[in-house]
mmCIF file of C-alpha atoms in Angstrom:
data_model
loop_
_atom_site.group_PDB
_atom_site.id
_atom_site.type_symbol
_atom_site.label_atom_id
_atom_site.label_comp_id
_atom_site.label_asym_id
_atom_site.label_seq_id
_atom_site.Cartn_x
_atom_site.Cartn_y
_atom_site.Cartn_z
ATOM 1 C CA MET A 109 -23.702 -9.025 8.013
ATOM 2 C CA SER A 110 -23.834 -5.230 8.034
ATOM 3 C CA SER A 111 -23.660 -3.270 4.798
ATOM 4 C CA THR A 112 -20.295 -1.848 5.917
ATOM 5 C CA ALA A 113 -18.857 -5.316 6.543
ATOM 6 C CA PHE A 114 -20.240 -6.539 3.217
ATOM 7 C CA ALA A 115 -18.708 -3.556 1.383
ATOM 8 C CA ALA A 116 -15.334 -4.137 3.069
ATOM 9 C CA LEU A 117 -15.427 -7.841 2.199
ATOM 10 C CA LEU A 118 -16.358 -7.040 -1.387
ATOM 11 C CA ALA A 119 -13.487 -4.519 -1.660
ATOM 12 C CA PHE A 120 -11.086 -7.085 -0.184
ATOM 13 C CA ALA A 121 -12.229 -9.704 -2.687
ATOM 14 C CA ALA A 122 -11.768 -7.176 -5.504
ATOM 15 C CA GLY A 123 -8.204 -6.633 -4.314
ATOM 16 C CA LEU A 124 -7.565 -10.368 -4.545
ATOM 17 C CA GLY A 125 -9.140 -10.377 -7.991
ATOM 18 C CA GLY A 126 -6.902 -7.487 -9.014
ATOM 19 C CA ALA A 127 -3.762 -9.496 -8.265
ATOM 20 C CA VAL A 128 -5.075 -12.393 -10.346
ATOM 21 C CA GLN A 129 -6.059 -9.975 -13.116
ATOM 22 C CA ILE A 130 -2.558 -8.494 -13.331
ATOM 23 C CA ALA A 131 -0.982 -11.941 -13.617
ATOM 24 C CA VAL A 132 -3.494 -13.258 -16.159
ATOM 25 C CA GLN A 133 -3.655 -10.111 -18.315
ATOM 26 C CA GLY A 134 0.127 -9.938 -18.493
ATOM 27 C CA ARG A 135 0.384 -13.497 -19.738
ATOM 28 C CA LEU A 136 -2.464 -13.005 -22.225
ATOM 29 C CA GLY A 137 -0.871 -9.773 -23.458
ATOM 30 C CA GLU A 138 2.452 -11.522 -24.010
ATOM 31 C CA ARG A 139 0.689 -14.268 -25.970
ATOM 32 C CA VAL A 140 -1.673 -12.239 -28.180
ATOM 33 C CA GLY A 141 -0.619 -8.583 -27.810
ATOM 34 C CA SER A 142 -1.564 -5.890 -25.319
ATOM 35 C CA MET A 143 -4.413 -4.322 -27.285
ATOM 36 C CA GLU A 144 -5.874 -7.724 -28.138
ATOM 37 C CA ALA A 145 -5.721 -8.728 -24.464
ATOM 38 C CA VAL A 146 -7.444 -5.513 -23.371
ATOM 39 C CA THR A 147 -10.159 -5.936 -25.998
ATOM 40 C CA THR A 148 -10.696 -9.561 -24.965
ATOM 41 C CA ALA A 149 -10.972 -8.567 -21.302
ATOM 42 C CA ALA A 150 -13.461 -5.819 -22.159
ATOM 43 C CA LEU A 151 -15.593 -8.180 -24.262
ATOM 44 C CA VAL A 152 -15.618 -10.879 -21.578
ATOM 45 C CA GLY A 153 -16.435 -8.283 -18.912
ATOM 46 C CA CYS A 154 -19.178 -6.752 -21.040
ATOM 47 C CA THR A 155 -20.747 -10.143 -21.708
ATOM 48 C CA ILE A 156 -20.786 -11.045 -18.008
ATOM 49 C CA ALA A 157 -22.061 -7.607 -16.966
ATOM 50 C CA LEU A 158 -24.900 -7.740 -19.513
ATOM 51 C CA ALA A 159 -25.873 -11.254 -18.423
ATOM 52 C CA VAL A 160 -25.903 -10.284 -14.736
ATOM 53 C CA LEU A 161 -27.846 -7.088 -15.503
ATOM 54 C CA LEU A 162 -30.467 -9.016 -17.476
ATOM 55 C CA LEU A 163 -30.781 -11.635 -14.747
ATOM 56 C CA ALA A 164 -31.035 -9.060 -11.956
ATOM 57 C CA ARG A 165 -33.091 -6.313 -13.630
ATOM 58 C CA ARG A 166 -34.617 -8.072 -16.651
ATOM 59 C CA SER A 167 -33.984 -4.895 -18.636
ATOM 60 C CA LEU A 168 -31.277 -2.838 -20.310
ATOM 61 C CA ALA A 169 -33.097 0.437 -19.623
ATOM 62 C CA GLY A 170 -30.597 1.474 -16.957
ATOM 63 C CA VAL A 171 -27.798 1.356 -19.517
ATOM 64 C CA GLY A 172 -29.693 3.797 -21.711
ATOM 65 C CA ASP A 173 -30.199 6.058 -18.695
ATOM 66 C CA ALA A 174 -26.469 5.899 -17.936
ATOM 67 C CA VAL A 175 -25.404 6.757 -21.482
ATOM 68 C CA THR A 176 -27.800 9.697 -21.770
ATOM 69 C CA GLY A 177 -26.709 11.206 -18.441
ATOM 70 C CA PRO A 178 -23.725 13.469 -17.722
ATOM 71 C CA LYS A 179 -20.837 12.331 -19.919
ATOM 72 C CA TRP A 180 -18.246 12.669 -17.125
ATOM 73 C CA GLN A 181 -20.011 9.779 -15.385
ATOM 74 C CA LEU A 182 -18.834 7.511 -18.216
ATOM 75 C CA LEU A 183 -15.203 7.996 -17.156
ATOM 76 C CA GLY A 184 -15.423 4.759 -15.151
ATOM 77 C CA GLY A 185 -15.568 2.772 -18.387
ATOM 78 C CA VAL A 186 -12.713 4.742 -19.901
ATOM 79 C CA MET A 187 -10.614 4.259 -16.771
ATOM 80 C CA SER A 188 -11.382 0.530 -16.727
ATOM 81 C CA VAL A 189 -9.913 0.088 -20.200
ATOM 82 C CA PHE A 190 -6.890 2.246 -19.290
ATOM 83 C CA ILE A 191 -6.262 0.295 -16.066
ATOM 84 C CA VAL A 192 -6.487 -3.062 -17.836
ATOM 85 C CA LEU A 193 -4.103 -1.831 -20.550
ATOM 86 C CA ALA A 194 -1.663 -0.527 -17.936
ATOM 87 C CA ILE A 195 -1.589 -3.746 -15.928
ATOM 88 C CA THR A 196 -1.320 -5.816 -19.108
ATOM 89 C CA VAL A 197 1.811 -3.913 -20.100
ATOM 90 C CA ALA A 198 3.333 -3.299 -16.645
ATOM 91 C CA GLY A 199 2.756 -6.698 -14.996
ATOM 92 C CA PRO A 200 5.186 -8.735 -17.101
ATOM 93 C CA ARG A 201 7.799 -5.956 -17.032
ATOM 94 C CA ILE A 202 7.930 -4.949 -13.363
ATOM 95 C CA GLY A 203 6.068 -7.824 -11.678
ATOM 96 C CA ILE A 204 2.700 -8.225 -10.043
ATOM 97 C CA VAL A 205 3.702 -6.761 -6.673
ATOM 98 C CA ALA A 206 5.295 -3.631 -8.165
ATOM 99 C CA THR A 207 2.405 -3.128 -10.578
ATOM 100 C CA SER A 208 -0.090 -3.469 -7.724
ATOM 101 C CA ALA A 209 1.963 -1.196 -5.473
ATOM 102 C CA PHE A 210 2.207 1.625 -8.005
ATOM 103 C CA LEU A 211 -1.451 1.289 -8.932
ATOM 104 C CA ILE A 212 -2.496 1.449 -5.269
ATOM 105 C CA ALA A 213 -0.127 4.317 -4.374
ATOM 106 C CA ALA A 214 -1.380 6.396 -7.304
ATOM 107 C CA GLN A 215 -4.976 5.483 -6.541
ATOM 108 C CA PHE A 216 -4.630 6.565 -2.897
ATOM 109 C CA GLY A 217 -2.882 9.787 -3.889
ATOM 110 C CA LEU A 218 -5.529 10.867 -6.363
ATOM 111 C CA ALA A 219 -8.311 9.593 -4.091
ATOM 112 C CA ALA A 220 -7.050 11.944 -1.363
ATOM 113 C CA VAL A 221 -7.172 14.870 -3.798
ATOM 114 C CA ILE A 222 -10.667 13.899 -4.973
ATOM 115 C CA ASP A 223 -11.807 13.645 -1.337
ATOM 116 C CA ARG A 224 -10.153 16.942 -0.394
ATOM 117 C CA TYR A 225 -11.850 18.951 -3.143
ATOM 118 C CA GLY A 226 -15.085 16.958 -3.380
ATOM 119 C CA TRP A 227 -14.628 16.269 -7.084
ATOM 120 C CA PHE A 228 -17.265 14.190 -8.871
ATOM 121 C CA GLY A 229 -19.801 15.055 -6.173
ATOM 122 C CA VAL A 230 -18.187 13.091 -3.333
ATOM 123 C CA GLU A 231 -18.245 14.327 0.246
ATOM 124 C CA ARG A 232 -15.228 16.470 1.127
ATOM 125 C CA VAL A 233 -12.719 14.809 3.440
ATOM 126 C CA PRO A 234 -9.710 16.786 4.662
ATOM 127 C CA VAL A 235 -6.170 15.574 4.008
ATOM 128 C CA THR A 236 -4.649 15.250 7.467
ATOM 129 C CA TRP A 237 -0.936 14.989 8.132
ATOM 130 C CA ALA A 238 -1.397 11.301 9.010
ATOM 131 C CA ARG A 239 -3.140 10.651 5.714
ATOM 132 C CA ALA A 240 -0.432 12.513 3.778
ATOM 133 C CA VAL A 241 2.327 10.556 5.541
ATOM 134 C CA GLY A 242 0.513 7.297 4.838
ATOM 135 C CA ILE A 243 0.274 8.107 1.136
ATOM 136 C CA ALA A 244 3.934 9.159 1.029
ATOM 137 C CA LEU A 245 4.882 5.836 2.639
ATOM 138 C CA LEU A 246 2.822 4.021 0.008
ATOM 139 C CA VAL A 247 4.790 5.787 -2.728
ATOM 140 C CA VAL A 248 8.095 4.891 -1.049
ATOM 141 C CA GLY A 249 6.896 1.327 -0.608
ATOM 142 C CA ALA A 250 5.925 1.139 -4.287
ATOM 143 C CA ALA A 251 9.389 2.355 -5.285
ATOM 144 C CA LEU A 252 10.989 -0.270 -3.032
ATOM 145 C CA THR A 253 9.041 -3.055 -4.774
ATOM 146 C CA LEU A 254 11.100 -2.412 -7.895
ATOM 147 C CA ARG A 255 14.205 -3.698 -6.085
ATOM 148 C CA ARG A 256 14.643 -7.430 -6.531
#
């Protein structure tokens, strides 16, 4: 399997996991509270990540390197907590499909801006009319998911 195919399969699997995560986090949040659910998810995730890191690298040195590097590169962790909080709150209120749709539409929109300007050191990718129309359709589609 090529690295491109593997990356696409991994991203697809993450999308499936995201749908499960929205459903599960929403139920947990209703049962124990949103902040408690987010904290639980972060602790479980941290425990698994540390175990996998220790099995794969046999060291925590890379974590120290990450923390001592540019602070903006730690935004991934901040965003993870924010995303889990958002889906914990939104999922039970607007449904899994609508929550996923708004998350994806917003993600595509900002991703296009990040690509366009090369923020965070990524390669610049122009925003074509087709890309802009596709993102606009995603936003319209997200809005339509609120109709039941």
